[in-house]
Amino acid sequence: MNTLMPRKDLEAFFDRITREVTPQAAGIRLRSDAAEPEGEIYTVSITFEKGFRTTLSLCAERALFIRMARFMMQAEEISRQDIEDVAKEYINVLCGHVASRLFQVTKIPARFSVPAFYEGRYRPEGNLEYIGLTYSGE
């Protein structure tokens, strides 16, 4: 992973910012969910390529992603492509906040990849380090 911040601290940092940003950006208050989400789930993922060499994945039930898309698009009718597009934009916004705050703490600029969207739970293959956060909405 990286030596700039211990994994446990980095995970708590990501979680705190995710909970702060999501109500404003997506209209949803998140609950951390230790249990596996029920039903159909999606994962949106992004890799920090500079500064913090790790992947951040957010996993939640399909219903949460639908609520997010409806809020962000201000529309009731949402397609599967809309869900994917909104999820990717959401994680871009989220990571902008993360990168800004990480720079304030570490003075190291963070750069990240193009986000990816998956049906089901995604975990990077190989030896890539990653932080997977699982949420449900209130």
CSV table of N, CA, C and O in Angstrom, one decimal, residues 16-130:
chain,number,residue,atom,x,y,z
A,16,ARG,N,-15.0,8.7,6.6
A,16,ARG,CA,-15.4,10.0,7.2
A,16,ARG,C,-15.8,11.0,6.1
A,16,ARG,O,-16.9,11.6,6.1
A,17,ILE,N,-14.9,11.1,5.1
A,17,ILE,CA,-15.2,12.0,4.0
A,17,ILE,C,-16.4,11.5,3.1
A,17,ILE,O,-17.2,12.3,2.7
A,18,THR,N,-16.5,10.2,2.9
A,18,THR,CA,-17.7,9.7,2.2
A,18,THR,C,-19.0,10.0,2.9
A,18,THR,O,-19.9,10.4,2.3
A,19,ARG,N,-19.0,9.9,4.2
A,19,ARG,CA,-20.2,10.2,5.0
A,19,ARG,C,-20.5,11.7,5.0
A,19,ARG,O,-21.7,12.1,5.0
A,20,GLU,N,-19.5,12.5,4.9
A,20,GLU,CA,-19.7,14.0,4.9
A,20,GLU,C,-20.2,14.5,3.5
A,20,GLU,O,-21.1,15.3,3.4
A,21,VAL,N,-19.6,13.9,2.4
A,21,VAL,CA,-19.9,14.4,1.1
A,21,VAL,C,-21.2,13.9,0.5
A,21,VAL,O,-22.0,14.6,-0.2
A,22,THR,N,-21.6,12.6,0.8
A,22,THR,CA,-22.7,11.9,0.2
A,22,THR,C,-24.1,12.6,0.4
A,22,THR,O,-24.8,12.7,-0.5
A,23,PRO,N,-24.4,13.1,1.6
A,23,PRO,CA,-25.7,13.7,1.8
A,23,PRO,C,-25.9,15.0,0.9
A,23,PRO,O,-27.0,15.2,0.3
A,24,GLN,N,-24.8,15.7,0.7
A,24,GLN,CA,-24.9,16.9,-0.1
A,24,GLN,C,-24.9,16.6,-1.6
A,24,GLN,O,-25.6,17.1,-2.4
A,25,ALA,N,-24.0,15.6,-2.0
A,25,ALA,CA,-23.8,15.3,-3.4
A,25,ALA,C,-24.9,14.4,-3.9
A,25,ALA,O,-25.3,14.5,-5.1
A,26,ALA,N,-25.4,13.5,-3.1
A,26,ALA,CA,-26.3,12.4,-3.6
A,26,ALA,C,-27.6,12.3,-2.8
A,26,ALA,O,-28.4,11.5,-3.1
A,27,GLY,N,-27.8,13.2,-1.7
A,27,GLY,CA,-29.0,13.1,-1.0
A,27,GLY,C,-29.3,11.9,-0.1
A,27,GLY,O,-30.4,11.6,0.2
A,28,ILE,N,-28.2,11.2,0.2
A,28,ILE,CA,-28.3,10.0,1.0
A,28,ILE,C,-27.4,10.0,2.2
A,28,ILE,O,-26.2,10.4,2.1
A,29,ARG,N,-27.9,9.7,3.4
A,29,ARG,CA,-27.1,9.5,4.6
A,29,ARG,C,-26.7,8.0,4.6
A,29,ARG,O,-27.6,7.1,4.5
A,30,LEU,N,-25.4,7.8,4.7
A,30,LEU,CA,-24.9,6.4,4.6
A,30,LEU,C,-24.8,5.8,6.0
A,30,LEU,O,-24.4,6.5,6.9
A,31,ARG,N,-25.0,4.5,6.0
A,31,ARG,CA,-24.7,3.7,7.2
A,31,ARG,C,-23.7,2.7,6.7
A,31,ARG,O,-23.8,2.1,5.7
A,32,SER,N,-22.7,2.5,7.6
A,32,SER,CA,-21.7,1.5,7.3
A,32,SER,C,-22.4,0.1,7.5
A,32,SER,O,-23.1,0.0,8.5
A,33,ASP,N,-22.2,-0.8,6.6
A,33,ASP,CA,-22.9,-2.1,6.7
A,33,ASP,C,-21.9,-3.2,6.8
A,33,ASP,O,-21.3,-3.5,5.7
A,34,ALA,N,-21.7,-3.8,7.9
A,34,ALA,CA,-20.7,-4.9,8.1
A,34,ALA,C,-21.3,-6.1,7.4
A,34,ALA,O,-20.5,-6.9,6.9
A,35,ALA,N,-22.6,-6.3,7.4
A,35,ALA,CA,-23.2,-7.4,6.8
A,35,ALA,C,-23.2,-7.3,5.2
A,35,ALA,O,-23.2,-6.2,4.7
A,36,GLU,N,-23.2,-8.4,4.6
A,36,GLU,CA,-23.3,-8.4,3.1
A,36,GLU,C,-24.6,-7.8,2.7
A,36,GLU,O,-25.7,-8.2,3.2
A,37,PRO,N,-24.6,-6.8,1.8
A,37,PRO,CA,-25.9,-6.3,1.3
A,37,PRO,C,-26.8,-7.4,0.7
A,37,PRO,O,-26.2,-8.3,0.1
A,38,GLU,N,-28.1,-7.3,0.8
A,38,GLU,CA,-29.0,-8.3,0.3
A,38,GLU,C,-29.4,-7.8,-1.1
A,38,GLU,O,-29.4,-6.6,-1.4
A,39,GLY,N,-29.7,-8.8,-1.9
A,39,GLY,CA,-30.2,-8.5,-3.3
A,39,GLY,C,-29.0,-8.1,-4.2
A,39,GLY,O,-27.9,-8.4,-4.0
A,40,GLU,N,-29.4,-7.4,-5.3
A,40,GLU,CA,-28.5,-7.0,-6.3
A,40,GLU,C,-27.6,-5.9,-5.8
A,40,GLU,O,-28.1,-4.9,-5.2
A,41,ILE,N,-26.3,-6.1,-5.9
A,41,ILE,CA,-25.3,-5.0,-5.5
A,41,ILE,C,-24.5,-4.5,-6.6
A,41,ILE,O,-24.2,-5.3,-7.6
A,42,TYR,N,-24.0,-3.3,-6.5
A,42,TYR,CA,-23.0,-2.7,-7.4
A,42,TYR,C,-21.8,-2.2,-6.6
A,42,TYR,O,-21.9,-1.9,-5.5
A,43,THR,N,-20.7,-2.1,-7.4
A,43,THR,CA,-19.5,-1.5,-6.8
A,43,THR,C,-19.0,-0.4,-7.8
A,43,THR,O,-19.0,-0.7,-9.0
A,44,VAL,N,-18.6,0.7,-7.2
A,44,VAL,CA,-17.9,1.7,-8.0
A,44,VAL,C,-16.5,1.8,-7.4
A,44,VAL,O,-16.4,1.8,-6.2
A,45,SER,N,-15.5,1.9,-8.3
A,45,SER,CA,-14.1,1.7,-7.8
A,45,SER,C,-13.2,2.7,-8.5
A,45,SER,O,-13.5,3.1,-9.7
A,46,ILE,N,-12.2,3.2,-7.8
A,46,ILE,CA,-11.2,4.1,-8.4
A,46,ILE,C,-9.9,3.8,-7.8
A,46,ILE,O,-9.8,3.4,-6.6
A,47,THR,N,-8.8,4.0,-8.5
A,47,THR,CA,-7.5,3.7,-8.1
A,47,THR,C,-6.7,5.0,-7.9
A,47,THR,O,-6.6,5.8,-8.9
A,48,PHE,N,-6.1,5.2,-6.8
A,48,PHE,CA,-5.2,6.3,-6.6
A,48,PHE,C,-3.8,5.9,-7.1
A,48,PHE,O,-3.2,4.9,-6.7
A,49,GLU,N,-3.4,6.6,-8.1
A,49,GLU,CA,-2.2,6.2,-8.9
A,49,GLU,C,-0.9,6.9,-8.4
A,49,GLU,O,0.2,6.5,-8.7
A,50,LYS,N,-1.1,8.0,-7.8
A,50,LYS,CA,0.1,8.8,-7.3
A,50,LYS,C,-0.2,9.2,-5.9
A,50,LYS,O,-1.2,9.7,-5.5
A,51,GLY,N,0.9,9.0,-5.1
A,51,GLY,CA,0.8,9.4,-3.7
A,51,GLY,C,0.3,8.3,-2.8
A,51,GLY,O,0.9,7.9,-1.9
A,52,PHE,N,-0.9,7.8,-3.1
A,52,PHE,CA,-1.5,6.7,-2.3
A,52,PHE,C,-1.8,5.6,-3.3
A,52,PHE,O,-2.8,5.7,-4.0
A,53,ARG,N,-1.0,4.6,-3.3
A,53,ARG,CA,-1.2,3.5,-4.3
A,53,ARG,C,-2.2,2.5,-3.7
A,53,ARG,O,-1.8,1.5,-3.2
A,54,THR,N,-3.5,2.8,-3.9
A,54,THR,CA,-4.5,1.9,-3.4
A,54,THR,C,-5.8,2.1,-4.2
A,54,THR,O,-5.9,3.1,-4.9
A,55,THR,N,-6.7,1.2,-4.1
A,55,THR,CA,-7.9,1.3,-4.8
A,55,THR,C,-9.0,1.5,-3.8
A,55,THR,O,-9.0,0.8,-2.7
A,56,LEU,N,-9.9,2.4,-4.0
A,56,LEU,CA,-11.1,2.6,-3.1
A,56,LEU,C,-12.3,2.1,-3.9
A,56,LEU,O,-12.6,2.5,-5.0
A,57,SER,N,-13.0,1.2,-3.2
A,57,SER,CA,-14.2,0.6,-3.8
A,57,SER,C,-15.4,0.9,-2.8
A,57,SER,O,-15.3,0.6,-1.6
A,58,LEU,N,-16.5,1.3,-3.4
A,58,LEU,CA,-17.7,1.5,-2.6
A,58,LEU,C,-18.8,0.5,-3.1
A,58,LEU,O,-19.1,0.5,-4.3
A,59,CYS,N,-19.3,-0.3,-2.2
A,59,CYS,CA,-20.2,-1.3,-2.6
A,59,CYS,C,-21.6,-1.0,-1.8
A,59,CYS,O,-21.5,-0.7,-0.6
A,60,ALA,N,-22.7,-1.2,-2.5
A,60,ALA,CA,-24.0,-1.0,-1.9
A,60,ALA,C,-25.0,-1.7,-2.8
A,60,ALA,O,-24.8,-2.1,-3.9
A,61,GLU,N,-26.2,-1.8,-2.2
A,61,GLU,CA,-27.3,-2.4,-2.9
A,61,GLU,C,-27.7,-1.5,-4.1
A,61,GLU,O,-27.6,-0.3,-4.0
A,62,ARG,N,-28.3,-2.1,-5.1
A,62,ARG,CA,-28.7,-1.4,-6.3
A,62,ARG,C,-29.6,-0.3,-5.9
A,62,ARG,O,-29.6,0.8,-6.5
A,63,ALA,N,-30.5,-0.5,-5.0
A,63,ALA,CA,-31.5,0.5,-4.6
A,63,ALA,C,-30.8,1.9,-4.2
A,63,ALA,O,-31.3,2.9,-4.5
A,64,LEU,N,-29.7,1.8,-3.5
A,64,LEU,CA,-29.0,3.0,-3.1
A,64,LEU,C,-28.5,3.7,-4.3
A,64,LEU,O,-28.6,4.9,-4.4
A,65,PHE,N,-27.9,3.0,-5.2
A,65,PHE,CA,-27.4,3.6,-6.5
A,65,PHE,C,-28.6,4.2,-7.3
A,65,PHE,O,-28.4,5.3,-7.9
A,66,ILE,N,-29.7,3.6,-7.3
A,66,ILE,CA,-30.9,4.2,-8.0
A,66,ILE,C,-31.3,5.5,-7.3
A,66,ILE,O,-31.5,6.5,-8.0
A,67,ARG,N,-31.4,5.5,-6.0
A,67,ARG,CA,-31.7,6.7,-5.2
A,67,ARG,C,-30.7,7.8,-5.5
A,67,ARG,O,-31.1,9.0,-5.7
A,68,MET,N,-29.5,7.5,-5.6
A,68,MET,CA,-28.4,8.4,-5.9
A,68,MET,C,-28.6,9.0,-7.3
A,68,MET,O,-28.6,10.3,-7.4
A,69,ALA,N,-28.9,8.2,-8.2
A,69,ALA,CA,-29.1,8.7,-9.6
A,69,ALA,C,-30.3,9.5,-9.7
A,69,ALA,O,-30.3,10.6,-10.4
A,70,ARG,N,-31.4,9.2,-9.1
A,70,ARG,CA,-32.6,10.0,-9.1
A,70,ARG,C,-32.4,11.3,-8.5
A,70,ARG,O,-32.8,12.4,-9.0
A,71,PHE,N,-31.7,11.4,-7.4
A,71,PHE,CA,-31.4,12.7,-6.7
A,71,PHE,C,-30.5,13.5,-7.6
A,71,PHE,O,-30.8,14.7,-7.8
A,72,MET,N,-29.4,13.0,-8.1
A,72,MET,CA,-28.4,13.7,-8.9
A,72,MET,C,-29.0,14.2,-10.2
A,72,MET,O,-28.6,15.2,-10.7
A,73,MET,N,-29.8,13.3,-10.8
A,73,MET,CA,-30.3,13.7,-12.2
A,73,MET,C,-31.7,14.4,-12.1
A,73,MET,O,-32.2,14.9,-13.1
A,74,GLN,N,-32.3,14.4,-10.9
A,74,GLN,CA,-33.6,15.0,-10.7
A,74,GLN,C,-34.6,14.4,-11.6
A,74,GLN,O,-35.3,15.1,-12.3
A,75,ALA,N,-34.6,13.1,-11.7
A,75,ALA,CA,-35.5,12.3,-12.6
A,75,ALA,C,-36.0,11.0,-11.9
A,75,ALA,O,-35.2,10.5,-11.1
A,76,GLU,N,-37.2,10.6,-12.2
A,76,GLU,CA,-37.7,9.3,-11.7
A,76,GLU,C,-37.3,8.1,-12.5
A,76,GLU,O,-37.0,7.1,-12.0
A,77,GLU,N,-37.3,8.3,-13.8
A,77,GLU,CA,-37.0,7.2,-14.7
A,77,GLU,C,-35.4,7.2,-14.9
A,77,GLU,O,-34.8,8.1,-15.4
A,78,ILE,N,-34.8,6.1,-14.4
A,78,ILE,CA,-33.4,5.9,-14.5
A,78,ILE,C,-33.0,4.6,-15.2
A,78,ILE,O,-33.6,3.6,-14.8
A,79,SER,N,-32.1,4.7,-16.1
A,79,SER,CA,-31.6,3.5,-16.8
A,79,SER,C,-30.4,2.9,-16.1
A,79,SER,O,-29.8,3.6,-15.3
A,80,ARG,N,-30.0,1.7,-16.5
A,80,ARG,CA,-28.8,1.1,-16.0
A,80,ARG,C,-27.6,2.0,-16.3
A,80,ARG,O,-26.7,2.2,-15.5
A,81,GLN,N,-27.6,2.6,-17.5
A,81,GLN,CA,-26.5,3.4,-17.9
A,81,GLN,C,-26.4,4.7,-17.0
A,81,GLN,O,-25.4,5.2,-16.7
A,82,ASP,N,-27.6,5.2,-16.7
A,82,ASP,CA,-27.7,6.4,-15.8
A,82,ASP,C,-27.1,6.1,-14.5
A,82,ASP,O,-26.3,6.9,-13.9
A,83,ILE,N,-27.4,4.9,-14.0
A,83,ILE,CA,-26.9,4.5,-12.7
A,83,ILE,C,-25.3,4.5,-12.7
A,83,ILE,O,-24.6,5.0,-11.8
A,84,GLU,N,-24.8,3.8,-13.7
A,84,GLU,CA,-23.4,3.7,-13.9
A,84,GLU,C,-22.7,5.1,-14.0
A,84,GLU,O,-21.7,5.4,-13.4
A,85,ASP,N,-23.3,5.9,-14.9
A,85,ASP,CA,-22.7,7.3,-15.1
A,85,ASP,C,-22.7,8.1,-13.9
A,85,ASP,O,-21.7,8.8,-13.5
A,86,VAL,N,-23.8,8.1,-13.1
A,86,VAL,CA,-23.9,8.9,-11.9
A,86,VAL,C,-22.9,8.3,-10.8
A,86,VAL,O,-22.3,9.1,-10.1
A,87,ALA,N,-22.8,7.0,-10.7
A,87,ALA,CA,-21.9,6.4,-9.7
A,87,ALA,C,-20.5,6.8,-10.0
A,87,ALA,O,-19.7,7.2,-9.1
A,88,LYS,N,-20.1,6.8,-11.3
A,88,LYS,CA,-18.7,7.2,-11.6
A,88,LYS,C,-18.5,8.7,-11.3
A,88,LYS,O,-17.4,9.1,-10.9
A,89,GLU,N,-19.5,9.5,-11.7
A,89,GLU,CA,-19.3,11.0,-11.4
A,89,GLU,C,-19.3,11.2,-9.9
A,89,GLU,O,-18.5,12.0,-9.4
A,90,TYR,N,-20.1,10.5,-9.1
A,90,TYR,CA,-20.1,10.6,-7.7
A,90,TYR,C,-18.7,10.3,-7.1
A,90,TYR,O,-18.2,11.0,-6.3
A,91,ILE,N,-18.1,9.2,-7.5
A,91,ILE,CA,-16.8,8.8,-6.9
A,91,ILE,C,-15.7,9.8,-7.4
A,91,ILE,O,-14.8,10.0,-6.6
A,92,ASN,N,-15.9,10.4,-8.6
A,92,ASN,CA,-15.0,11.4,-9.0
A,92,ASN,C,-15.1,12.6,-8.0
A,92,ASN,O,-14.0,13.2,-7.6
A,93,VAL,N,-16.3,13.1,-7.7
A,93,VAL,CA,-16.5,14.2,-6.8
A,93,VAL,C,-15.9,13.8,-5.4
A,93,VAL,O,-15.2,14.6,-4.8
A,94,LEU,N,-16.3,12.6,-5.0
A,94,LEU,CA,-15.8,12.2,-3.7
A,94,LEU,C,-14.3,12.2,-3.6
A,94,LEU,O,-13.7,12.7,-2.6
A,95,CYS,N,-13.6,11.6,-4.6
A,95,CYS,CA,-12.2,11.6,-4.6
A,95,CYS,C,-11.5,12.9,-4.8
A,95,CYS,O,-10.4,13.1,-4.3
A,96,GLY,N,-12.2,13.9,-5.4
A,96,GLY,CA,-11.7,15.3,-5.4
A,96,GLY,C,-11.6,15.8,-4.0
A,96,GLY,O,-10.6,16.4,-3.6
A,97,HIS,N,-12.6,15.5,-3.1
A,97,HIS,CA,-12.6,15.9,-1.7
A,97,HIS,C,-11.5,15.2,-1.0
A,97,HIS,O,-10.8,15.7,-0.2
A,98,VAL,N,-11.4,13.9,-1.2
A,98,VAL,CA,-10.4,13.1,-0.6
A,98,VAL,C,-9.0,13.6,-0.9
A,98,VAL,O,-8.1,13.8,-0.1
A,99,ALA,N,-8.7,13.8,-2.2
A,99,ALA,CA,-7.4,14.3,-2.7
A,99,ALA,C,-7.0,15.6,-2.0
A,99,ALA,O,-5.9,15.8,-1.6
A,100,SER,N,-8.0,16.5,-2.0
A,100,SER,CA,-7.8,17.8,-1.4
A,100,SER,C,-7.4,17.7,0.1
A,100,SER,O,-6.5,18.3,0.6
A,101,ARG,N,-8.2,16.9,0.8
A,101,ARG,CA,-7.9,16.7,2.3
A,101,ARG,C,-6.7,15.9,2.5
A,101,ARG,O,-6.0,16.2,3.5
A,102,LEU,N,-6.4,15.0,1.7
A,102,LEU,CA,-5.1,14.2,1.9
A,102,LEU,C,-3.9,15.2,1.7
A,102,LEU,O,-2.9,15.1,2.4
A,103,PHE,N,-4.0,16.1,0.7
A,103,PHE,CA,-2.9,17.0,0.5
A,103,PHE,C,-2.8,17.9,1.7
A,103,PHE,O,-1.6,18.2,2.1
A,104,GLN,N,-3.8,18.3,2.3
A,104,GLN,CA,-3.8,19.2,3.5
A,104,GLN,C,-3.0,18.5,4.6
A,104,GLN,O,-2.2,19.1,5.4
A,105,VAL,N,-3.2,17.2,4.8
A,105,VAL,CA,-2.6,16.4,5.8
A,105,VAL,C,-1.2,16.0,5.5
A,105,VAL,O,-0.3,16.0,6.3
A,106,THR,N,-1.0,15.5,4.3
A,106,THR,CA,0.3,14.9,3.9
A,106,THR,C,1.2,15.8,3.0
A,106,THR,O,2.4,15.5,2.9
A,107,LYS,N,0.7,16.8,2.4
A,107,LYS,CA,1.4,17.6,1.4
A,107,LYS,C,1.8,16.8,0.2
A,107,LYS,O,2.7,17.2,-0.5
A,108,ILE,N,1.2,15.7,-0.1
A,108,ILE,CA,1.5,14.8,-1.2
A,108,ILE,C,0.3,14.9,-2.1
A,108,ILE,O,-0.9,14.6,-1.7
A,109,PRO,N,0.4,15.3,-3.4
A,109,PRO,CA,-0.7,15.3,-4.3
A,109,PRO,C,-1.2,13.8,-4.7
A,109,PRO,O,-0.3,13.0,-4.9
A,110,ALA,N,-2.4,13.6,-4.7
A,110,ALA,CA,-3.0,12.3,-5.0
A,110,ALA,C,-3.6,12.4,-6.4
A,110,ALA,O,-4.4,13.4,-6.7
A,111,ARG,N,-3.4,11.5,-7.2
A,111,ARG,CA,-4.0,11.4,-8.6
A,111,ARG,C,-4.7,10.1,-8.6
A,111,ARG,O,-4.3,9.1,-8.1
A,112,PHE,N,-5.8,10.1,-9.4
A,112,PHE,CA,-6.5,8.8,-9.5
A,112,PHE,C,-7.0,8.5,-10.9
A,112,PHE,O,-7.0,9.4,-11.8
A,113,SER,N,-7.3,7.2,-11.1
A,113,SER,CA,-7.7,6.7,-12.4
A,113,SER,C,-9.1,7.1,-12.8
A,113,SER,O,-9.8,7.7,-12.0
A,114,VAL,N,-9.5,6.7,-14.0
A,114,VAL,CA,-10.9,6.7,-14.4
A,114,VAL,C,-11.6,5.7,-13.6
A,114,VAL,O,-11.2,4.6,-13.4
A,115,PRO,N,-12.8,6.1,-13.0
A,115,PRO,CA,-13.6,5.1,-12.2
A,115,PRO,C,-14.1,4.0,-13.0
A,115,PRO,O,-14.3,4.1,-14.2
A,116,ALA,N,-14.4,2.9,-12.3
A,116,ALA,CA,-15.0,1.7,-12.9
A,116,ALA,C,-16.3,1.3,-12.2
A,116,ALA,O,-16.4,1.6,-11.0
A,117,PHE,N,-17.2,0.7,-12.8
A,117,PHE,CA,-18.5,0.3,-12.3
A,117,PHE,C,-18.7,-1.2,-12.5
A,117,PHE,O,-18.4,-1.6,-13.6
A,118,TYR,N,-19.1,-1.9,-11.5
A,118,TYR,CA,-19.3,-3.3,-11.6
A,118,TYR,C,-20.6,-3.8,-11.0
A,118,TYR,O,-21.0,-3.2,-10.0
A,119,GLU,N,-21.2,-4.8,-11.6
A,119,GLU,CA,-22.3,-5.4,-11.0
A,119,GLU,C,-21.7,-6.5,-10.0
A,119,GLU,O,-20.8,-7.2,-10.3
A,120,GLY,N,-22.2,-6.5,-8.8
A,120,GLY,CA,-21.7,-7.4,-7.8
A,120,GLY,C,-20.6,-6.7,-7.0
A,120,GLY,O,-20.3,-5.5,-7.2
A,121,ARG,N,-20.0,-7.4,-6.1
A,121,ARG,CA,-18.9,-6.9,-5.3
A,121,ARG,C,-17.6,-7.1,-6.1
A,121,ARG,O,-17.3,-8.2,-6.6
A,122,TYR,N,-16.8,-6.1,-6.2
A,122,TYR,CA,-15.6,-6.1,-6.9
A,122,TYR,C,-14.4,-6.0,-6.0
A,122,TYR,O,-14.4,-5.2,-5.1
A,123,ARG,N,-13.4,-6.8,-6.2
A,123,ARG,CA,-12.1,-6.7,-5.5
A,123,ARG,C,-11.0,-6.8,-6.6
A,123,ARG,O,-11.0,-7.8,-7.4
A,124,PRO,N,-10.1,-5.9,-6.6
A,124,PRO,CA,-9.0,-5.9,-7.6
A,124,PRO,C,-8.2,-7.3,-7.5
A,124,PRO,O,-8.0,-7.8,-6.5
A,125,GLU,N,-7.9,-7.7,-8.7
A,125,GLU,CA,-7.1,-9.0,-8.8
A,125,GLU,C,-5.6,-8.7,-8.5
A,125,GLU,O,-5.2,-7.6,-8.6
A,126,GLY,N,-4.9,-9.8,-8.2
A,126,GLY,CA,-3.5,-9.6,-8.0
A,126,GLY,C,-3.2,-9.1,-6.6
A,126,GLY,O,-3.9,-9.3,-5.7
A,127,ASN,N,-2.0,-8.5,-6.5
A,127,ASN,CA,-1.6,-8.0,-5.2
A,127,ASN,C,-1.9,-6.5,-5.0
A,127,ASN,O,-1.3,-5.9,-4.1
A,128,LEU,N,-2.9,-6.0,-5.7
A,128,LEU,CA,-3.2,-4.6,-5.5
A,128,LEU,C,-3.9,-4.4,-4.1
A,128,LEU,O,-4.7,-5.2,-3.7
A,129,GLU,N,-3.4,-3.4,-3.4
A,129,GLU,CA,-4.1,-3.0,-2.2
A,129,GLU,C,-5.3,-2.3,-2.4
A,129,GLU,O,-5.4,-1.5,-3.4
A,130,TYR,N,-6.3,-2.5,-1.6
A,130,TYR,CA,-7.6,-1.8,-1.8
A,130,TYR,C,-8.3,-1.6,-0.5
A,130,TYR,O,-8.1,-2.4,0.5
